[in-house]
């Protein structure tokens, strides 16, 4: 029996391809190893959705036994596509479902389309014709479904924020729910006079969700072109969405995009994911990006998910679970966006803040307190119990992949284009040497060595169709 257990364990472990990071900064080295351990520990056999046979998938975290759609997509975007493409593929398929005979992305309705971004990241690194056709079918069907159900007359989609399933993510108006439930989907039934006339009933429009729809249209257009179909409709809809975001969310007074609005109120808070997506996806032009960085508050321990915290949660030293607290998956996007827009100090703050917390706690937790940096779940209303301090889940996958995103896209400086991989590294002030080994790009394993002031190129461009082991030396 022991031999059987060992054989099974070896098979599972050997099915995960793990990159390795080393530098002359011990904190970054330890944090990278902890992140890798958290990711590997969350990979397990799983079968659900359209995944017909049990296969290794990435769970959302140690406290979760499912991948979740948004987590799967974000993990693929952050780093997992460079770790193990089979696990990414399996996980993406497992969160899809069949609706009225059509394959669609599952999960919370308002942001299930984020699946498109995870699928595109996988396809950007892997030439997989079968999955390309599958992904296009899923994205196309999902867009049609939610265009009919949630697209409003102003060209924006209704529904919550990308990560915001809990009511702690929203203003007081959205805190009254059926049976005092904690999910925003419990709101329409308790507010029949305020619900939207179409769709699920949540009338708000949020920045992050509409940025994701913009990206999904762009991806649908690219896939259509690759499959020999007309992309013009998707390109036009992407532009319409981009224009609607800039028209309806940009706030000249605050110098950044608002978080959300509906027919009766507007929330000017800063939303980490929405602002990051607007910068990374090209919705915000250079002037807007500069303004966002200048006018967005970052706490002592990183970019808060939403700031400020809604006042109902500011009790003593407490903050809201989805407003005020620091979620590393959002930090990852914010850090990379800052570096790409020229704010290296903003990147380094998130990088080292998260690294120090992980080394201190020996894990990448789900959420942190914005002032103390301690692992912290934040306040949210709970059924029949009033305000309740929620748990911050352990070894959260998208927190660990967010740190790896800072390494891959930040320090190593990888940028994926339609035709190639551009590598232009950046070394933080306290780092003079870094190495990244065994990074998977399609059929190749890439190793990169970076030294400050070395006699080596500062940037290279490599094709996507490389095979075998490849090594490069670069300088900053």
Tab-separated table of C-alpha atoms in Angstrom:
chain	number	residue	atom	x	y	z
A	1	UNK	CA	0.000	0.000	0.000
A	2	UNK	CA	2.825	2.414	0.865
A	3	UNK	CA	4.474	1.766	-2.507
A	4	UNK	CA	1.188	2.543	-4.272
A	5	UNK	CA	0.810	5.825	-2.383
A	6	UNK	CA	4.379	6.809	-3.251
A	7	UNK	CA	3.863	5.987	-6.907
A	8	UNK	CA	0.679	8.055	-7.072
A	9	UNK	CA	2.363	10.973	-5.320
A	10	UNK	CA	5.331	10.810	-7.698
A	11	UNK	CA	3.042	10.749	-10.730
A	12	UNK	CA	1.164	13.832	-9.538
A	13	UNK	CA	4.316	15.751	-8.624
A	14	UNK	CA	6.060	14.850	-11.859
A	15	UNK	CA	3.038	16.139	-13.758
A	16	UNK	CA	3.754	19.680	-12.608
A	17	UNK	CA	6.567	21.572	-14.290
A	18	UNK	CA	8.113	24.061	-11.881
A	19	UNK	CA	10.280	27.047	-12.822
A	20	UNK	CA	12.939	28.266	-10.400
A	21	UNK	CA	13.978	31.826	-9.507
A	22	UNK	CA	17.252	32.837	-7.886
A	23	UNK	CA	18.750	36.271	-7.196
A	24	UNK	CA	21.151	38.008	-4.840
A	25	UNK	CA	18.166	39.011	-2.680
A	26	UNK	CA	17.310	36.326	-0.146
A	27	UNK	CA	13.780	37.579	0.575
A	28	UNK	CA	12.786	37.355	-3.079
A	29	UNK	CA	14.346	33.896	-3.339
A	30	UNK	CA	12.457	32.549	-0.340
A	31	UNK	CA	9.198	34.152	-1.434
A	32	UNK	CA	9.493	32.582	-4.889
A	33	UNK	CA	10.041	29.128	-3.397
A	34	UNK	CA	7.102	29.569	-1.045
A	35	UNK	CA	4.917	30.681	-3.960
A	36	UNK	CA	5.971	27.665	-6.010
A	37	UNK	CA	5.165	25.375	-3.087
A	38	UNK	CA	1.729	26.918	-2.617
A	39	UNK	CA	0.958	26.493	-6.316
A	40	UNK	CA	2.167	22.891	-6.471
A	41	UNK	CA	0.278	21.991	-3.302
A	42	UNK	CA	-2.977	23.242	-4.795
A	43	UNK	CA	-2.748	20.990	-7.875
A	44	UNK	CA	-4.819	17.845	-7.538
A	45	UNK	CA	-6.951	15.402	-9.558
A	46	UNK	CA	-10.304	16.941	-10.399
A	47	UNK	CA	-13.231	16.412	-12.733
A	48	UNK	CA	-16.072	18.866	-13.349
A	49	UNK	CA	-17.749	20.936	-16.034
A	50	UNK	CA	-16.723	19.886	-19.535
A	51	UNK	CA	-13.623	18.050	-18.307
A	52	UNK	CA	-14.738	14.506	-19.092
A	53	UNK	CA	-11.942	12.605	-17.361
A	54	UNK	CA	-10.223	13.307	-14.060
A	55	UNK	CA	-7.015	15.268	-14.565
A	56	UNK	CA	-4.690	17.508	-12.566
A	57	UNK	CA	-6.218	20.979	-12.082
A	58	UNK	CA	-5.248	23.984	-9.973
A	59	UNK	CA	-7.565	24.614	-7.035
A	60	UNK	CA	-8.253	28.165	-5.887
A	61	UNK	CA	-6.373	27.583	-2.652
A	62	UNK	CA	-5.748	25.216	0.244
A	63	UNK	CA	-9.222	25.917	1.637
A	64	UNK	CA	-10.925	25.326	-1.722
A	65	UNK	CA	-11.689	22.072	-3.510
A	66	UNK	CA	-12.600	23.678	-6.851
A	67	UNK	CA	-10.763	25.919	-9.318
A	68	UNK	CA	-13.403	28.729	-9.736
A	69	UNK	CA	-13.658	30.481	-13.095
A	70	UNK	CA	-12.120	33.843	-12.229
A	71	UNK	CA	-9.339	32.249	-10.198
A	72	UNK	CA	-8.518	29.882	-13.050
A	73	UNK	CA	-8.360	32.717	-15.564
A	74	UNK	CA	-6.280	34.975	-13.323
A	75	UNK	CA	-3.885	32.168	-12.405
A	76	UNK	CA	-3.385	31.456	-16.103
A	77	UNK	CA	-2.782	35.138	-16.796
A	78	UNK	CA	-0.424	35.664	-13.875
A	79	UNK	CA	1.941	32.726	-14.190
A	80	UNK	CA	0.414	29.272	-14.456
A	81	UNK	CA	0.587	29.215	-18.246
A	82	UNK	CA	4.378	29.349	-17.853
A	83	UNK	CA	4.350	26.600	-15.214
A	84	UNK	CA	2.303	23.797	-16.726
A	85	UNK	CA	0.144	24.216	-19.819
A	86	UNK	CA	-1.696	20.909	-19.317
A	87	UNK	CA	-2.897	21.957	-15.871
A	88	UNK	CA	-4.053	25.302	-17.246
A	89	UNK	CA	-5.915	23.612	-20.091
A	90	UNK	CA	-7.560	21.096	-17.761
A	91	UNK	CA	-8.590	23.800	-15.306
A	92	UNK	CA	-10.065	26.025	-18.020
A	93	UNK	CA	-12.165	23.179	-19.414
A	94	UNK	CA	-13.329	22.155	-15.928
A	95	UNK	CA	-15.022	25.517	-15.289
A	96	UNK	CA	-17.010	25.497	-18.551
A	97	UNK	CA	-20.528	24.153	-18.844
A	98	UNK	CA	-23.210	23.448	-21.436
A	99	UNK	CA	-26.155	25.866	-21.446
A	100	UNK	CA	-29.063	25.207	-23.824
A	101	UNK	CA	-26.813	23.018	-25.919
A	102	UNK	CA	-24.003	25.592	-26.136
A	103	UNK	CA	-20.646	25.602	-24.379
A	104	UNK	CA	-20.151	28.666	-22.172
A	105	UNK	CA	-17.880	29.812	-19.362
A	106	UNK	CA	-19.314	28.984	-15.948
A	107	UNK	CA	-18.999	30.816	-12.657
A	108	UNK	CA	-20.532	34.044	-11.364
A	109	UNK	CA	-22.474	35.483	-14.276
A	110	UNK	CA	-21.063	39.011	-14.304
A	111	UNK	CA	-17.414	38.110	-14.760
A	112	UNK	CA	-17.493	34.586	-16.198
A	113	UNK	CA	-16.275	36.131	-19.467
A	114	UNK	CA	-12.870	36.594	-17.801
A	115	UNK	CA	-12.399	32.972	-18.868
A	116	UNK	CA	-11.497	34.397	-22.291
A	117	UNK	CA	-8.385	36.040	-20.863
A	118	UNK	CA	-7.121	32.820	-19.294
A	119	UNK	CA	-7.790	30.903	-22.501
A	120	UNK	CA	-5.976	33.539	-24.558
A	121	UNK	CA	-2.937	33.423	-22.281
A	122	UNK	CA	-2.748	29.649	-22.716
A	123	UNK	CA	-3.115	29.958	-26.494
A	124	UNK	CA	-0.526	32.736	-26.636
A	125	UNK	CA	2.066	30.226	-25.436
A	126	UNK	CA	0.727	26.981	-26.928
A	127	UNK	CA	-0.179	26.112	-30.513
A	128	UNK	CA	-3.281	24.059	-29.716
A	129	UNK	CA	-5.706	23.990	-32.652
A	130	UNK	CA	-8.318	21.894	-30.836
A	131	UNK	CA	-8.435	24.192	-27.816
A	132	UNK	CA	-8.382	27.302	-30.046
A	133	UNK	CA	-11.632	26.195	-31.716
A	134	UNK	CA	-13.113	25.246	-28.341
A	135	UNK	CA	-12.143	28.574	-26.781
A	136	UNK	CA	-13.614	30.584	-29.643
A	137	UNK	CA	-16.878	28.657	-29.328
A	138	UNK	CA	-17.043	29.241	-25.553
A	139	UNK	CA	-16.185	32.943	-25.791
A	140	UNK	CA	-18.576	33.576	-28.669
A	141	UNK	CA	-21.477	31.811	-26.891
A	142	UNK	CA	-20.772	33.495	-23.559
A	143	UNK	CA	-20.704	36.944	-25.164
A	144	UNK	CA	-23.998	36.319	-26.957
A	145	UNK	CA	-25.635	35.166	-23.730
A	146	UNK	CA	-24.629	38.183	-21.671
A	147	UNK	CA	-25.151	40.702	-24.450
A	148	UNK	CA	-28.792	39.595	-24.361
A	149	UNK	CA	-29.037	39.541	-20.574
A	150	UNK	CA	-26.772	42.230	-19.114
A	151	UNK	CA	-25.749	44.740	-21.806
A	152	UNK	CA	-27.416	48.084	-21.062
A	153	UNK	CA	-28.335	50.886	-23.441
A	154	UNK	CA	-25.153	52.840	-22.603
A	155	UNK	CA	-22.971	50.065	-24.020
A	156	UNK	CA	-21.887	48.737	-20.618
A	157	UNK	CA	-22.549	45.431	-18.887
A	158	UNK	CA	-24.393	45.287	-15.569
A	159	UNK	CA	-23.242	43.191	-12.617
A	160	UNK	CA	-20.703	43.144	-9.826
A	161	UNK	CA	-16.954	43.709	-9.891
A	162	UNK	CA	-14.643	40.941	-11.084
A	163	UNK	CA	-13.705	39.566	-7.681
A	164	UNK	CA	-16.648	41.095	-5.818
A	165	UNK	CA	-19.066	38.302	-5.005
A	166	UNK	CA	-19.351	39.519	-1.387
A	167	UNK	CA	-21.476	42.537	-0.474
A	168	UNK	CA	-18.490	44.031	1.364
A	169	UNK	CA	-17.371	45.141	-2.103
A	170	UNK	CA	-20.277	47.574	-2.503
A	171	UNK	CA	-21.879	50.741	-1.121
A	172	UNK	CA	-24.577	50.631	1.583
A	173	UNK	CA	-27.353	50.424	-1.012
A	174	UNK	CA	-26.234	46.915	-1.893
A	175	UNK	CA	-25.894	45.638	1.692
A	176	UNK	CA	-29.595	44.739	2.082
A	177	UNK	CA	-29.946	41.172	0.830
A	178	UNK	CA	-32.394	38.286	0.959
A	179	UNK	CA	-32.170	36.420	4.281
A	180	UNK	CA	-29.171	38.606	5.143
A	181	UNK	CA	-27.020	36.706	2.647
A	182	UNK	CA	-23.454	37.779	1.942
A	183	UNK	CA	-23.431	37.409	-1.842
A	184	UNK	CA	-24.344	40.233	-4.210
A	185	UNK	CA	-26.606	37.736	-5.977
A	186	UNK	CA	-28.807	37.816	-2.877
A	187	UNK	CA	-29.548	41.515	-3.497
A	188	UNK	CA	-32.180	41.560	-6.310
A	189	UNK	CA	-34.722	39.419	-4.440
A	190	UNK	CA	-34.579	41.761	-1.431
A	191	UNK	CA	-34.862	44.909	-3.584
A	192	UNK	CA	-37.540	44.289	-6.228
A	193	UNK	CA	-38.140	48.016	-6.682
A	194	UNK	CA	-34.452	48.718	-7.367
A	195	UNK	CA	-33.435	45.716	-9.471
A	196	UNK	CA	-32.697	46.099	-13.173
A	197	UNK	CA	-35.519	45.324	-15.572
A	198	UNK	CA	-33.421	42.823	-17.523
A	199	UNK	CA	-30.929	40.147	-16.649
A	200	UNK	CA	-30.166	38.914	-13.167
A	201	UNK	CA	-31.219	42.179	-11.574
A	202	UNK	CA	-28.049	43.854	-10.222
A	203	UNK	CA	-28.165	47.279	-11.930
A	204	UNK	CA	-24.646	48.530	-11.174
A	205	UNK	CA	-21.915	48.790	-13.785
A	206	UNK	CA	-18.370	48.295	-12.521
A	207	UNK	CA	-15.033	49.286	-13.995
A	208	UNK	CA	-13.245	45.932	-13.799
A	209	UNK	CA	-16.055	43.901	-15.348
A	210	UNK	CA	-16.425	46.204	-18.318
A	211	UNK	CA	-12.655	46.260	-18.862
A	212	UNK	CA	-12.802	42.467	-19.021
A	213	UNK	CA	-15.590	42.576	-21.606
A	214	UNK	CA	-13.436	44.883	-23.707
A	215	UNK	CA	-10.580	42.387	-23.529
A	216	UNK	CA	-12.934	39.516	-24.358
A	217	UNK	CA	-14.078	41.257	-27.547
A	218	UNK	CA	-10.454	41.841	-28.570
A	219	UNK	CA	-9.660	38.174	-27.932
A	220	UNK	CA	-12.758	37.006	-29.810
A	221	UNK	CA	-11.654	39.103	-32.775
A	222	UNK	CA	-8.142	37.649	-32.738
A	223	UNK	CA	-9.463	34.088	-32.531
A	224	UNK	CA	-11.926	34.766	-35.346
A	225	UNK	CA	-9.058	35.916	-37.563
A	226	UNK	CA	-6.961	32.866	-36.666
A	227	UNK	CA	-9.868	30.587	-37.569
A	228	UNK	CA	-10.568	32.369	-40.845
A	229	UNK	CA	-13.736	34.137	-39.737
A	230	UNK	CA	-14.760	37.782	-39.903
A	231	UNK	CA	-13.521	39.730	-36.872
A	232	UNK	CA	-15.042	43.126	-37.714
A	233	UNK	CA	-18.044	42.744	-35.397
A	234	UNK	CA	-15.842	41.995	-32.386
A	235	UNK	CA	-13.470	44.842	-33.190
A	236	UNK	CA	-16.402	47.261	-33.396
A	237	UNK	CA	-17.860	46.009	-30.110
A	238	UNK	CA	-14.481	46.305	-28.411
A	239	UNK	CA	-14.219	49.932	-29.504
A	240	UNK	CA	-17.770	50.591	-28.356
A	241	UNK	CA	-16.960	49.165	-24.934
A	242	UNK	CA	-13.716	51.103	-24.654
A	243	UNK	CA	-15.474	54.338	-25.576
A	244	UNK	CA	-18.262	53.637	-23.074
A	245	UNK	CA	-15.756	52.974	-20.272
A	246	UNK	CA	-13.892	56.213	-20.939
A	247	UNK	CA	-17.120	58.199	-21.257
A	248	UNK	CA	-18.904	56.813	-18.208
A	249	UNK	CA	-16.144	55.972	-15.724
A	250	UNK	CA	-13.417	58.593	-16.184
A	251	UNK	CA	-13.555	61.261	-13.482
A	252	UNK	CA	-11.621	64.466	-14.186
A	253	UNK	CA	-12.024	65.580	-10.577
A	254	UNK	CA	-10.341	62.532	-9.035
A	255	UNK	CA	-7.973	61.963	-11.940
A	256	UNK	CA	-8.875	58.280	-12.292
A	257	UNK	CA	-11.762	56.014	-13.257
A	258	UNK	CA	-14.691	55.666	-10.856
A	259	UNK	CA	-15.403	52.257	-9.374
A	260	UNK	CA	-19.108	51.850	-10.195
A	261	UNK	CA	-22.399	53.578	-10.871
A	262	UNK	CA	-26.077	52.839	-11.388
A	263	UNK	CA	-29.164	54.937	-12.102
A	264	UNK	CA	-29.177	56.591	-8.680
A	265	UNK	CA	-25.623	56.748	-7.340
A	266	UNK	CA	-21.963	56.743	-8.266
A	267	UNK	CA	-18.996	55.478	-6.272
A	268	UNK	CA	-15.708	57.336	-6.857
A	269	UNK	CA	-13.597	54.857	-4.905
A	270	UNK	CA	-10.492	53.412	-6.559
A	271	UNK	CA	-10.757	49.783	-7.655
A	272	UNK	CA	-7.431	47.955	-7.940
A	273	UNK	CA	-8.422	45.467	-10.620
A	274	UNK	CA	-10.368	47.972	-12.699
A	275	UNK	CA	-7.604	50.575	-12.706
A	276	UNK	CA	-4.949	47.945	-13.423
A	277	UNK	CA	-6.949	46.445	-16.289
A	278	UNK	CA	-7.621	49.876	-17.807
A	279	UNK	CA	-3.864	50.529	-17.898
A	280	UNK	CA	-2.771	47.057	-19.018
A	281	UNK	CA	-5.411	46.618	-21.720
A	282	UNK	CA	-4.876	50.011	-23.347
A	283	UNK	CA	-8.246	51.459	-22.369
A	284	UNK	CA	-6.430	54.318	-20.624
A	285	UNK	CA	-4.081	56.411	-22.749
A	286	UNK	CA	-0.673	57.487	-21.442
A	287	UNK	CA	-2.003	60.696	-19.877
A	288	UNK	CA	-4.741	58.810	-18.050
A	289	UNK	CA	-2.261	56.171	-16.860
A	290	UNK	CA	0.017	58.857	-15.434
A	291	UNK	CA	-2.966	60.463	-13.708
A	292	UNK	CA	-4.178	57.143	-12.275
A	293	UNK	CA	-0.807	56.365	-10.741
A	294	UNK	CA	-0.487	59.877	-9.331
A	295	UNK	CA	-4.006	59.992	-7.859
A	296	UNK	CA	-4.482	56.474	-6.488
A	297	UNK	CA	-3.842	55.776	-2.807
A	298	UNK	CA	-1.716	52.749	-1.924
A	299	UNK	CA	-1.690	51.535	1.692
A	300	UNK	CA	1.376	50.736	3.769
A	301	UNK	CA	1.035	47.080	2.779
A	302	UNK	CA	0.035	47.336	-0.846
A	303	UNK	CA	-2.688	48.331	-3.258
A	304	UNK	CA	-6.103	47.895	-1.569
A	305	UNK	CA	-8.841	46.085	-3.475
A	306	UNK	CA	-11.155	49.119	-3.136
A	307	UNK	CA	-10.303	52.373	-1.378
A	308	UNK	CA	-11.469	53.847	0.866
A	309	UNK	CA	-13.198	51.115	2.810
A	310	UNK	CA	-16.938	51.691	3.076
A	311	UNK	CA	-17.651	53.482	6.331
A	312	UNK	CA	-19.879	50.738	7.736
A	313	UNK	CA	-16.743	48.582	8.109
A	314	UNK	CA	-14.504	51.166	9.747
A	315	UNK	CA	-14.962	49.881	13.262
A	316	UNK	CA	-11.810	50.335	15.339
A	317	UNK	CA	-8.927	48.956	13.301
A	318	UNK	CA	-11.140	46.940	10.983
A	319	UNK	CA	-11.740	47.291	7.256
A	320	UNK	CA	-14.108	45.683	4.787
A	321	UNK	CA	-13.340	42.264	3.374
A	322	UNK	CA	-13.753	43.560	-0.183
A	323	UNK	CA	-13.064	47.235	0.532
A	324	UNK	CA	-9.900	48.382	2.278
A	325	UNK	CA	-8.135	45.030	2.527
A	326	UNK	CA	-5.184	44.066	0.330
A	327	UNK	CA	-5.739	41.149	-2.066
A	328	UNK	CA	-2.466	39.987	-3.675
A	329	UNK	CA	-4.046	38.874	-6.949
A	330	UNK	CA	-4.971	42.516	-7.562
A	331	UNK	CA	-1.540	43.667	-6.346
A	332	UNK	CA	0.049	41.578	-9.079
A	333	UNK	CA	-1.812	43.366	-11.864
A	334	UNK	CA	-1.242	46.766	-10.256
A	335	UNK	CA	2.505	46.133	-9.856
A	336	UNK	CA	2.996	45.096	-13.477
A	337	UNK	CA	0.847	47.975	-14.743
A	338	UNK	CA	2.945	50.450	-12.745
A	339	UNK	CA	6.238	49.133	-14.077
A	340	UNK	CA	5.025	49.135	-17.667
A	341	UNK	CA	3.872	52.722	-17.289
A	342	UNK	CA	7.183	53.900	-15.873
A	343	UNK	CA	6.516	53.821	-12.127
A	344	UNK	CA	9.243	51.435	-10.970
A	345	UNK	CA	8.857	52.575	-7.343
A	346	UNK	CA	5.221	51.465	-7.379
A	347	UNK	CA	6.253	48.081	-8.745
A	348	UNK	CA	8.970	47.585	-6.147
A	349	UNK	CA	6.652	48.512	-3.284
A	350	UNK	CA	4.205	45.736	-4.189
A	351	UNK	CA	6.990	43.238	-4.957
A	352	UNK	CA	8.832	43.594	-1.666
A	353	UNK	CA	5.751	44.162	0.476
A	354	UNK	CA	4.227	40.892	-0.688
A	355	UNK	CA	7.553	39.037	-0.519
A	356	UNK	CA	8.192	40.074	3.100
A	357	UNK	CA	4.678	39.031	4.171
A	358	UNK	CA	5.018	35.635	2.490
A	359	UNK	CA	8.396	34.981	4.123
A	360	UNK	CA	7.017	36.062	7.509
A	361	UNK	CA	3.904	33.877	7.228
A	362	UNK	CA	5.470	31.029	5.195
A	363	UNK	CA	2.557	31.228	2.754
A	364	UNK	CA	0.760	33.494	0.329
A	365	UNK	CA	-2.522	34.214	2.082
A	366	UNK	CA	-5.762	35.308	0.438
A	367	UNK	CA	-6.019	38.767	2.076
A	368	UNK	CA	-3.980	41.107	4.302
A	369	UNK	CA	-4.696	44.008	6.655
A	370	UNK	CA	-3.781	47.279	4.891
A	371	UNK	CA	-2.105	48.865	7.947
A	372	UNK	CA	-0.556	45.977	9.901
A	373	UNK	CA	0.174	43.618	7.025
A	374	UNK	CA	-1.154	40.696	9.041
A	375	UNK	CA	-3.177	37.913	7.444
A	376	UNK	CA	-6.689	39.333	7.732
A	377	UNK	CA	-10.109	38.419	6.296
A	378	UNK	CA	-11.890	41.742	6.827
A	379	UNK	CA	-15.444	42.547	7.916
A	380	UNK	CA	-18.620	41.640	6.086
A	381	UNK	CA	-22.245	41.255	7.092
A	382	UNK	CA	-23.187	37.663	7.815
A	383	UNK	CA	-26.611	36.099	7.946
A	384	UNK	CA	-28.280	36.903	11.304
A	385	UNK	CA	-24.932	37.710	12.916
A	386	UNK	CA	-24.326	41.317	11.874
A	387	UNK	CA	-20.740	42.269	11.075
A	388	UNK	CA	-18.360	39.376	11.176
A	389	UNK	CA	-14.594	39.069	10.837
A	390	UNK	CA	-14.099	36.654	7.982
A	391	UNK	CA	-11.247	34.229	7.470
A	392	UNK	CA	-8.384	34.929	5.091
A	393	UNK	CA	-7.955	31.633	3.287
A	394	UNK	CA	-4.605	29.828	3.303
A	395	UNK	CA	-2.110	29.324	0.496
A	396	UNK	CA	-4.262	31.076	-2.086
A	397	UNK	CA	-3.220	30.176	-5.627
A	398	UNK	CA	-3.815	33.563	-7.201
A	399	UNK	CA	-1.792	35.240	-4.456
A	400	UNK	CA	1.167	32.962	-5.221
A	401	UNK	CA	0.807	33.343	-8.998
A	402	UNK	CA	0.567	37.117	-8.516
A	403	UNK	CA	4.045	37.116	-6.969
A	404	UNK	CA	5.322	35.028	-9.859
A	405	UNK	CA	3.709	37.512	-12.250
A	406	UNK	CA	5.886	40.214	-10.703
A	407	UNK	CA	8.923	38.041	-11.445
A	408	UNK	CA	7.929	36.951	-14.956
A	409	UNK	CA	6.499	40.213	-16.309
A	410	UNK	CA	8.393	42.555	-13.994
A	411	UNK	CA	11.928	41.412	-13.180
A	412	UNK	CA	12.349	39.207	-16.260
A	413	UNK	CA	10.243	41.594	-18.328
A	414	UNK	CA	8.417	39.133	-20.568
A	415	UNK	CA	5.900	40.638	-22.977
A	416	UNK	CA	3.862	38.347	-25.219
A	417	UNK	CA	2.959	39.711	-28.641
A	418	UNK	CA	0.906	38.056	-31.380
A	419	UNK	CA	4.035	36.747	-33.079
A	420	UNK	CA	6.882	36.659	-30.565
A	421	UNK	CA	8.119	36.947	-26.983
A	422	UNK	CA	9.933	40.141	-26.014
A	423	UNK	CA	12.200	39.966	-22.953
A	424	UNK	CA	13.315	43.263	-21.445
A	425	UNK	CA	14.320	42.762	-17.793
A	426	UNK	CA	14.222	45.113	-14.825
A	427	UNK	CA	16.233	44.686	-11.651
A	428	UNK	CA	15.041	46.418	-8.470
A	429	UNK	CA	17.511	48.766	-6.799
A	430	UNK	CA	18.603	46.136	-4.256
A	431	UNK	CA	19.111	43.384	-6.858
A	432	UNK	CA	22.140	43.062	-9.177
A	433	UNK	CA	21.731	39.473	-10.335
A	434	UNK	CA	18.736	37.249	-11.113
A	435	UNK	CA	18.144	33.914	-12.799
A	436	UNK	CA	14.956	32.271	-14.005
A	437	UNK	CA	15.195	28.627	-14.998
A	438	UNK	CA	12.809	26.240	-16.758
A	439	UNK	CA	10.096	28.667	-17.771
A	440	UNK	CA	7.765	26.880	-20.178
A	441	UNK	CA	6.862	28.594	-23.436
A	442	UNK	CA	5.097	26.152	-25.698
A	443	UNK	CA	7.549	23.377	-26.530
A	444	UNK	CA	10.556	25.182	-25.074
A	445	UNK	CA	12.015	25.586	-21.598
A	446	UNK	CA	13.605	29.015	-21.226
A	447	UNK	CA	16.342	29.969	-18.779
A	448	UNK	CA	17.370	33.611	-18.400
A	449	UNK	CA	20.271	35.173	-16.501
A	450	UNK	CA	20.207	38.923	-15.780
A	451	UNK	CA	23.107	41.014	-14.479
A	452	UNK	CA	23.409	44.699	-13.880
A	453	UNK	CA	25.846	46.460	-16.255
A	454	UNK	CA	26.852	43.201	-17.918
A	455	UNK	CA	28.152	42.937	-21.470
A	456	UNK	CA	24.869	41.523	-22.770
A	457	UNK	CA	21.756	42.722	-24.597
A	458	UNK	CA	19.229	44.754	-22.627
A	459	UNK	CA	16.343	43.215	-24.571
A	460	UNK	CA	15.757	40.348	-26.973
A	461	UNK	CA	12.911	39.091	-29.115
A	462	UNK	CA	12.420	35.347	-29.542
A	463	UNK	CA	9.918	33.376	-31.633
A	464	UNK	CA	7.107	31.428	-30.016
A	465	UNK	CA	7.847	28.193	-31.853
A	466	UNK	CA	11.130	27.380	-30.132
A	467	UNK	CA	11.698	23.803	-28.966
A	468	UNK	CA	13.872	22.280	-26.247
A	469	UNK	CA	16.000	24.087	-23.685
A	470	UNK	CA	17.032	27.672	-24.455
A	471	UNK	CA	19.296	29.971	-22.416
A	472	UNK	CA	19.818	33.729	-22.633
A	473	UNK	CA	22.038	36.259	-20.864
A	474	UNK	CA	20.700	39.794	-20.479
A	475	UNK	CA	21.722	43.051	-18.848
A	476	UNK	CA	20.036	46.077	-17.272
